[in-house]
Short mmCIF file of N, CA and C in Angstrom, two decimals:
data_model
loop_
_atom_site.label_atom_id
_atom_site.label_comp_id
_atom_site.label_asym_id
_atom_site.label_seq_id
_atom_site.Cartn_x
_atom_site.Cartn_y
_atom_site.Cartn_z
N MET A 3 14.62 15.49 -36.19
CA MET A 3 13.92 16.25 -37.19
C MET A 3 12.92 15.34 -37.90
N THR A 4 11.74 15.87 -38.15
CA THR A 4 10.71 15.15 -38.89
C THR A 4 10.51 15.83 -40.23
N VAL A 5 10.67 15.05 -41.30
CA VAL A 5 10.47 15.57 -42.64
C VAL A 5 9.42 14.72 -43.33
N GLN A 6 8.41 15.35 -43.89
CA GLN A 6 7.37 14.65 -44.62
C GLN A 6 7.08 15.39 -45.91
N LEU A 7 6.84 14.64 -46.97
CA LEU A 7 6.40 15.26 -48.21
C LEU A 7 4.97 15.74 -48.00
N ASN A 8 4.70 17.00 -48.31
CA ASN A 8 3.38 17.58 -48.12
C ASN A 8 2.59 17.64 -49.42
N HIS A 9 3.24 18.10 -50.50
CA HIS A 9 2.58 18.19 -51.79
C HIS A 9 3.62 18.25 -52.90
N THR A 10 3.16 17.98 -54.09
CA THR A 10 4.00 18.16 -55.27
C THR A 10 3.10 18.69 -56.39
N ILE A 11 3.68 19.42 -57.29
CA ILE A 11 2.93 20.00 -58.39
C ILE A 11 3.08 19.09 -59.61
N VAL A 12 1.96 18.78 -60.25
CA VAL A 12 1.93 17.91 -61.41
C VAL A 12 1.46 18.74 -62.61
N ALA A 13 2.31 18.84 -63.62
CA ALA A 13 1.96 19.60 -64.82
C ALA A 13 0.93 18.84 -65.64
N ALA A 14 -0.04 19.59 -66.18
CA ALA A 14 -1.10 18.97 -66.98
C ALA A 14 -1.58 19.95 -68.04
N HIS A 15 -2.01 19.43 -69.17
CA HIS A 15 -2.59 20.29 -70.19
C HIS A 15 -4.03 20.65 -69.85
N ASP A 16 -4.71 19.79 -69.11
CA ASP A 16 -6.05 20.08 -68.60
C ASP A 16 -6.05 19.60 -67.15
N SER A 17 -5.81 20.53 -66.23
CA SER A 17 -5.61 20.15 -64.82
C SER A 17 -6.84 19.47 -64.22
N HIS A 18 -8.03 19.92 -64.58
CA HIS A 18 -9.23 19.28 -64.03
C HIS A 18 -9.39 17.86 -64.55
N ALA A 19 -9.19 17.66 -65.85
CA ALA A 19 -9.33 16.31 -66.43
C ALA A 19 -8.28 15.36 -65.84
N SER A 20 -7.05 15.83 -65.69
CA SER A 20 -5.99 14.98 -65.16
C SER A 20 -6.24 14.63 -63.70
N ALA A 21 -6.70 15.60 -62.91
CA ALA A 21 -7.02 15.34 -61.51
C ALA A 21 -8.17 14.34 -61.40
N ARG A 22 -9.20 14.52 -62.24
CA ARG A 22 -10.32 13.57 -62.24
C ARG A 22 -9.86 12.17 -62.64
N PHE A 23 -8.93 12.09 -63.61
CA PHE A 23 -8.41 10.79 -64.04
C PHE A 23 -7.76 10.08 -62.86
N LEU A 24 -6.82 10.75 -62.19
CA LEU A 24 -6.11 10.12 -61.07
C LEU A 24 -7.09 9.75 -59.96
N ALA A 25 -7.93 10.68 -59.58
CA ALA A 25 -8.88 10.41 -58.50
C ALA A 25 -9.80 9.25 -58.86
N GLY A 26 -10.26 9.21 -60.11
CA GLY A 26 -11.15 8.13 -60.53
C GLY A 26 -10.48 6.77 -60.48
N VAL A 27 -9.26 6.68 -60.97
CA VAL A 27 -8.56 5.39 -60.98
C VAL A 27 -8.24 4.94 -59.56
N LEU A 28 -7.79 5.87 -58.72
CA LEU A 28 -7.39 5.49 -57.36
C LEU A 28 -8.57 5.42 -56.39
N GLY A 29 -9.74 5.88 -56.81
CA GLY A 29 -10.89 5.86 -55.91
C GLY A 29 -10.84 6.98 -54.88
N LEU A 30 -10.33 8.14 -55.28
CA LEU A 30 -10.20 9.29 -54.39
C LEU A 30 -11.10 10.43 -54.87
N GLU A 31 -11.01 11.56 -54.19
CA GLU A 31 -11.80 12.73 -54.55
C GLU A 31 -10.88 13.84 -55.05
N VAL A 32 -11.39 14.65 -55.95
CA VAL A 32 -10.70 15.87 -56.36
C VAL A 32 -11.14 16.96 -55.40
N GLY A 33 -10.16 17.67 -54.84
CA GLY A 33 -10.49 18.74 -53.92
C GLY A 33 -10.87 20.01 -54.66
N PRO A 34 -11.35 21.01 -53.91
CA PRO A 34 -11.68 22.28 -54.55
C PRO A 34 -10.42 22.98 -55.06
N ASP A 35 -10.56 23.72 -56.15
CA ASP A 35 -9.43 24.47 -56.69
C ASP A 35 -8.82 25.32 -55.58
N TYR A 36 -7.48 25.42 -55.62
CA TYR A 36 -6.75 26.25 -54.67
C TYR A 36 -5.82 27.12 -55.51
N GLY A 37 -6.27 28.32 -55.81
CA GLY A 37 -5.50 29.16 -56.73
C GLY A 37 -5.45 28.47 -58.08
N PRO A 38 -4.25 28.32 -58.66
CA PRO A 38 -4.13 27.67 -59.97
C PRO A 38 -4.08 26.14 -59.89
N PHE A 39 -4.24 25.59 -58.70
CA PHE A 39 -4.05 24.16 -58.48
C PHE A 39 -5.37 23.42 -58.33
N VAL A 40 -5.37 22.17 -58.85
CA VAL A 40 -6.49 21.26 -58.65
C VAL A 40 -5.92 20.08 -57.86
N PRO A 41 -6.25 19.99 -56.57
CA PRO A 41 -5.60 19.00 -55.71
C PRO A 41 -6.31 17.65 -55.65
N VAL A 42 -5.48 16.61 -55.54
CA VAL A 42 -5.96 15.27 -55.22
C VAL A 42 -5.16 14.85 -53.99
N GLU A 43 -5.85 14.70 -52.87
CA GLU A 43 -5.15 14.32 -51.63
C GLU A 43 -5.12 12.81 -51.51
N ILE A 44 -3.92 12.29 -51.25
CA ILE A 44 -3.70 10.87 -51.03
C ILE A 44 -3.96 10.61 -49.54
N PRO A 45 -4.45 9.43 -49.16
CA PRO A 45 -4.81 9.19 -47.77
C PRO A 45 -3.70 9.44 -46.73
N ASN A 46 -2.44 9.44 -47.12
CA ASN A 46 -1.38 9.73 -46.16
C ASN A 46 -1.14 11.23 -46.00
N GLY A 47 -1.99 12.06 -46.61
CA GLY A 47 -1.90 13.51 -46.44
C GLY A 47 -1.13 14.24 -47.52
N VAL A 48 -0.46 13.54 -48.40
CA VAL A 48 0.28 14.18 -49.49
C VAL A 48 -0.73 14.58 -50.57
N THR A 49 -0.54 15.77 -51.11
CA THR A 49 -1.44 16.26 -52.15
C THR A 49 -0.70 16.38 -53.47
N LEU A 50 -1.30 15.87 -54.53
CA LEU A 50 -0.80 16.10 -55.89
C LEU A 50 -1.61 17.27 -56.42
N ASP A 51 -0.94 18.39 -56.64
CA ASP A 51 -1.59 19.62 -57.08
C ASP A 51 -1.39 19.77 -58.58
N TYR A 52 -2.45 19.54 -59.34
CA TYR A 52 -2.37 19.67 -60.79
C TYR A 52 -2.40 21.14 -61.18
N MET A 53 -1.46 21.51 -62.05
CA MET A 53 -1.38 22.88 -62.52
C MET A 53 -1.31 22.87 -64.04
N GLU A 54 -2.17 23.64 -64.65
CA GLU A 54 -2.27 23.66 -66.11
C GLU A 54 -1.10 24.40 -66.73
N THR A 55 -0.65 23.86 -67.87
CA THR A 55 0.41 24.49 -68.64
C THR A 55 0.16 24.27 -70.12
N THR A 56 0.67 25.19 -70.93
CA THR A 56 0.61 25.01 -72.38
C THR A 56 1.96 24.51 -72.89
N GLU A 57 2.93 24.42 -72.00
CA GLU A 57 4.28 23.96 -72.35
C GLU A 57 4.28 22.45 -72.60
N THR A 58 5.35 21.97 -73.20
CA THR A 58 5.56 20.53 -73.34
C THR A 58 5.76 19.96 -71.95
N ILE A 59 5.12 18.83 -71.68
CA ILE A 59 5.20 18.20 -70.36
C ILE A 59 6.22 17.07 -70.41
N THR A 60 7.16 17.12 -69.50
CA THR A 60 8.12 16.03 -69.32
C THR A 60 7.47 15.02 -68.38
N PRO A 61 7.23 13.80 -68.83
CA PRO A 61 6.57 12.82 -67.96
C PRO A 61 7.37 12.55 -66.70
N GLN A 62 6.66 12.48 -65.59
CA GLN A 62 7.23 12.14 -64.29
C GLN A 62 6.67 10.79 -63.86
N HIS A 63 7.25 10.23 -62.81
CA HIS A 63 6.81 8.95 -62.28
C HIS A 63 6.22 9.17 -60.89
N TYR A 64 5.02 8.63 -60.68
CA TYR A 64 4.35 8.71 -59.38
C TYR A 64 3.93 7.31 -59.00
N ALA A 65 4.44 6.81 -57.86
CA ALA A 65 4.16 5.45 -57.40
C ALA A 65 3.29 5.52 -56.14
N PHE A 66 2.28 4.66 -56.09
CA PHE A 66 1.34 4.64 -54.98
C PHE A 66 1.36 3.26 -54.33
N LEU A 67 1.73 3.22 -53.05
CA LEU A 67 1.72 1.99 -52.27
C LEU A 67 0.29 1.77 -51.81
N VAL A 68 -0.28 0.62 -52.14
CA VAL A 68 -1.68 0.32 -51.84
C VAL A 68 -1.79 -1.05 -51.18
N SER A 69 -2.91 -1.28 -50.52
CA SER A 69 -3.17 -2.60 -49.92
C SER A 69 -3.53 -3.59 -51.04
N GLU A 70 -3.55 -4.86 -50.70
CA GLU A 70 -3.94 -5.88 -51.67
C GLU A 70 -5.38 -5.64 -52.16
N ASP A 71 -6.28 -5.32 -51.22
CA ASP A 71 -7.68 -5.07 -51.60
C ASP A 71 -7.78 -3.84 -52.50
N ASP A 72 -7.04 -2.78 -52.16
CA ASP A 72 -7.06 -1.57 -52.99
C ASP A 72 -6.46 -1.85 -54.36
N PHE A 73 -5.41 -2.68 -54.43
CA PHE A 73 -4.84 -3.05 -55.72
C PHE A 73 -5.92 -3.67 -56.59
N ASP A 74 -6.68 -4.63 -56.02
CA ASP A 74 -7.74 -5.29 -56.79
C ASP A 74 -8.74 -4.27 -57.33
N ALA A 75 -9.16 -3.33 -56.48
CA ALA A 75 -10.16 -2.34 -56.89
C ALA A 75 -9.60 -1.40 -57.96
N ILE A 76 -8.38 -0.92 -57.75
CA ILE A 76 -7.76 0.01 -58.70
C ILE A 76 -7.49 -0.71 -60.02
N PHE A 77 -6.96 -1.92 -59.95
CA PHE A 77 -6.66 -2.67 -61.16
C PHE A 77 -7.94 -2.94 -61.95
N ALA A 78 -9.04 -3.20 -61.25
CA ALA A 78 -10.32 -3.40 -61.94
C ALA A 78 -10.73 -2.13 -62.67
N ARG A 79 -10.52 -0.95 -62.04
CA ARG A 79 -10.87 0.30 -62.71
C ARG A 79 -9.96 0.56 -63.91
N ILE A 80 -8.69 0.18 -63.82
CA ILE A 80 -7.76 0.32 -64.95
C ILE A 80 -8.26 -0.51 -66.13
N ARG A 81 -8.63 -1.75 -65.86
CA ARG A 81 -9.12 -2.63 -66.93
C ARG A 81 -10.46 -2.16 -67.47
N GLU A 82 -11.37 -1.74 -66.58
CA GLU A 82 -12.69 -1.26 -67.02
C GLU A 82 -12.56 -0.03 -67.92
N ALA A 83 -11.56 0.80 -67.65
CA ALA A 83 -11.34 2.01 -68.45
C ALA A 83 -10.64 1.69 -69.77
N GLY A 84 -10.20 0.46 -69.94
CA GLY A 84 -9.50 0.08 -71.17
C GLY A 84 -8.10 0.65 -71.26
N LEU A 85 -7.51 0.96 -70.10
CA LEU A 85 -6.15 1.52 -70.10
C LEU A 85 -5.12 0.44 -70.38
N THR A 86 -4.09 0.81 -71.09
CA THR A 86 -2.96 -0.09 -71.27
C THR A 86 -2.14 -0.06 -70.00
N TYR A 87 -1.69 -1.23 -69.57
CA TYR A 87 -0.86 -1.32 -68.36
C TYR A 87 0.30 -2.26 -68.64
N TRP A 88 1.35 -2.09 -67.85
CA TRP A 88 2.58 -2.84 -68.04
C TRP A 88 3.09 -3.36 -66.71
N ALA A 89 3.88 -4.44 -66.77
CA ALA A 89 4.51 -4.99 -65.58
C ALA A 89 5.82 -4.29 -65.24
N ASP A 90 6.28 -3.42 -66.14
CA ASP A 90 7.59 -2.79 -65.96
C ASP A 90 7.52 -1.31 -66.32
N PRO A 91 8.42 -0.52 -65.76
CA PRO A 91 8.39 0.92 -66.03
C PRO A 91 8.80 1.31 -67.43
N HIS A 92 9.43 0.42 -68.16
CA HIS A 92 9.89 0.73 -69.51
C HIS A 92 8.88 0.33 -70.59
N HIS A 93 7.73 -0.16 -70.15
CA HIS A 93 6.64 -0.53 -71.06
C HIS A 93 7.04 -1.66 -72.01
N HIS A 94 7.78 -2.62 -71.52
CA HIS A 94 8.19 -3.77 -72.34
C HIS A 94 7.28 -4.98 -72.15
N ARG A 95 6.48 -4.98 -71.07
CA ARG A 95 5.62 -6.14 -70.77
C ARG A 95 4.17 -5.69 -70.65
N PRO A 96 3.53 -5.39 -71.79
CA PRO A 96 2.14 -4.92 -71.76
C PRO A 96 1.17 -6.02 -71.32
N GLY A 97 0.08 -5.58 -70.69
CA GLY A 97 -0.98 -6.51 -70.31
C GLY A 97 -0.60 -7.43 -69.16
N GLU A 98 0.44 -7.08 -68.41
CA GLU A 98 0.90 -7.91 -67.30
C GLU A 98 1.03 -7.07 -66.04
N ILE A 99 1.02 -7.77 -64.89
CA ILE A 99 1.40 -7.15 -63.63
C ILE A 99 2.69 -7.83 -63.19
N ASN A 100 3.39 -7.23 -62.22
CA ASN A 100 4.59 -7.87 -61.70
C ASN A 100 4.32 -8.39 -60.29
N THR A 101 5.23 -9.23 -59.82
CA THR A 101 5.14 -9.77 -58.46
C THR A 101 6.42 -9.48 -57.70
N ASN A 102 6.95 -8.28 -57.90
CA ASN A 102 8.19 -7.88 -57.24
C ASN A 102 8.03 -7.90 -55.73
N ASP A 103 9.07 -8.38 -55.05
CA ASP A 103 9.12 -8.42 -53.58
C ASP A 103 7.96 -9.17 -52.95
N GLY A 104 7.37 -10.11 -53.70
CA GLY A 104 6.27 -10.90 -53.17
C GLY A 104 4.94 -10.18 -53.17
N GLY A 105 4.88 -9.02 -53.80
CA GLY A 105 3.62 -8.27 -53.90
C GLY A 105 3.15 -8.24 -55.33
N ARG A 106 2.34 -7.24 -55.65
CA ARG A 106 1.88 -7.05 -57.02
C ARG A 106 2.06 -5.58 -57.39
N GLY A 107 2.31 -5.35 -58.67
CA GLY A 107 2.46 -3.99 -59.14
C GLY A 107 2.16 -3.89 -60.62
N THR A 108 1.81 -2.68 -61.04
CA THR A 108 1.60 -2.42 -62.45
C THR A 108 1.77 -0.94 -62.72
N TYR A 109 2.03 -0.62 -63.97
CA TYR A 109 2.27 0.75 -64.43
C TYR A 109 1.23 1.11 -65.48
N PHE A 110 0.82 2.38 -65.49
CA PHE A 110 -0.09 2.89 -66.51
C PHE A 110 0.17 4.38 -66.65
N ASP A 111 -0.26 4.95 -67.76
CA ASP A 111 0.00 6.36 -68.03
C ASP A 111 -1.25 7.20 -67.82
N ASP A 112 -1.03 8.44 -67.42
CA ASP A 112 -2.15 9.38 -67.32
C ASP A 112 -2.29 10.13 -68.64
N PRO A 113 -3.29 11.00 -68.78
CA PRO A 113 -3.51 11.67 -70.07
C PRO A 113 -2.34 12.52 -70.56
N ASP A 114 -1.46 12.95 -69.67
CA ASP A 114 -0.31 13.77 -70.06
C ASP A 114 0.98 12.97 -70.18
N GLY A 115 0.87 11.65 -70.07
CA GLY A 115 2.04 10.79 -70.22
C GLY A 115 2.82 10.54 -68.95
N HIS A 116 2.33 11.04 -67.80
CA HIS A 116 3.00 10.72 -66.54
C HIS A 116 2.86 9.23 -66.29
N ARG A 117 3.92 8.63 -65.79
CA ARG A 117 3.96 7.19 -65.53
C ARG A 117 3.46 6.95 -64.11
N LEU A 118 2.34 6.29 -63.98
CA LEU A 118 1.75 5.99 -62.68
C LEU A 118 1.98 4.52 -62.35
N GLU A 119 2.17 4.25 -61.08
CA GLU A 119 2.44 2.89 -60.63
C GLU A 119 1.64 2.62 -59.37
N ILE A 120 1.06 1.44 -59.28
CA ILE A 120 0.50 0.96 -58.02
C ILE A 120 1.29 -0.28 -57.63
N LEU A 121 1.60 -0.41 -56.35
CA LEU A 121 2.35 -1.56 -55.86
C LEU A 121 1.89 -1.88 -54.46
N THR A 122 1.96 -3.17 -54.11
CA THR A 122 1.51 -3.61 -52.80
C THR A 122 2.64 -3.84 -51.80
N ARG A 123 3.87 -3.85 -52.28
CA ARG A 123 5.03 -4.00 -51.41
C ARG A 123 6.10 -3.01 -51.84
N PRO A 124 6.70 -2.29 -50.89
CA PRO A 124 7.78 -1.38 -51.26
C PRO A 124 8.97 -2.14 -51.83
N TYR A 125 9.70 -1.52 -52.72
CA TYR A 125 10.88 -2.15 -53.30
C TYR A 125 11.86 -2.55 -52.21
N GLY A 126 12.40 -3.77 -52.35
CA GLY A 126 13.38 -4.28 -51.38
C GLY A 126 12.79 -4.82 -50.11
N SER A 127 11.45 -4.95 -50.04
CA SER A 127 10.82 -5.35 -48.78
C SER A 127 10.56 -6.85 -48.66
N GLY A 128 10.75 -7.59 -49.73
CA GLY A 128 10.39 -9.01 -49.65
C GLY A 128 11.24 -9.87 -50.54
N SER A 129 10.66 -11.02 -50.85
CA SER A 129 11.40 -12.04 -51.62
C SER A 129 11.47 -11.71 -53.09
#
């Protein structure tokens, strides 16, 4: 059996602004609206479908495995945007990146408080 994640719905107070935020930081494109969804397709084919809500949003965690070169480009956009970033998911080490598993990683928040992470090595893959 082959199982692959195809898409997930991401709650947002302004779905277009949140989709543009993610796409801008990651260097991706926002797709055309699909019903109530504003999609951002990740290069592995998974789509984050932003859906607007007026309800309170419970922050979720979204982690993106990137190459070393992509990390440099994304991290530069994070800094250029003046975003706060942390080396840890609990926001205890601001202004730092981590070197977990011999790679690099950092966390930052989107406009709705979702915790976003970029990392160059999967957890448990290295030293």
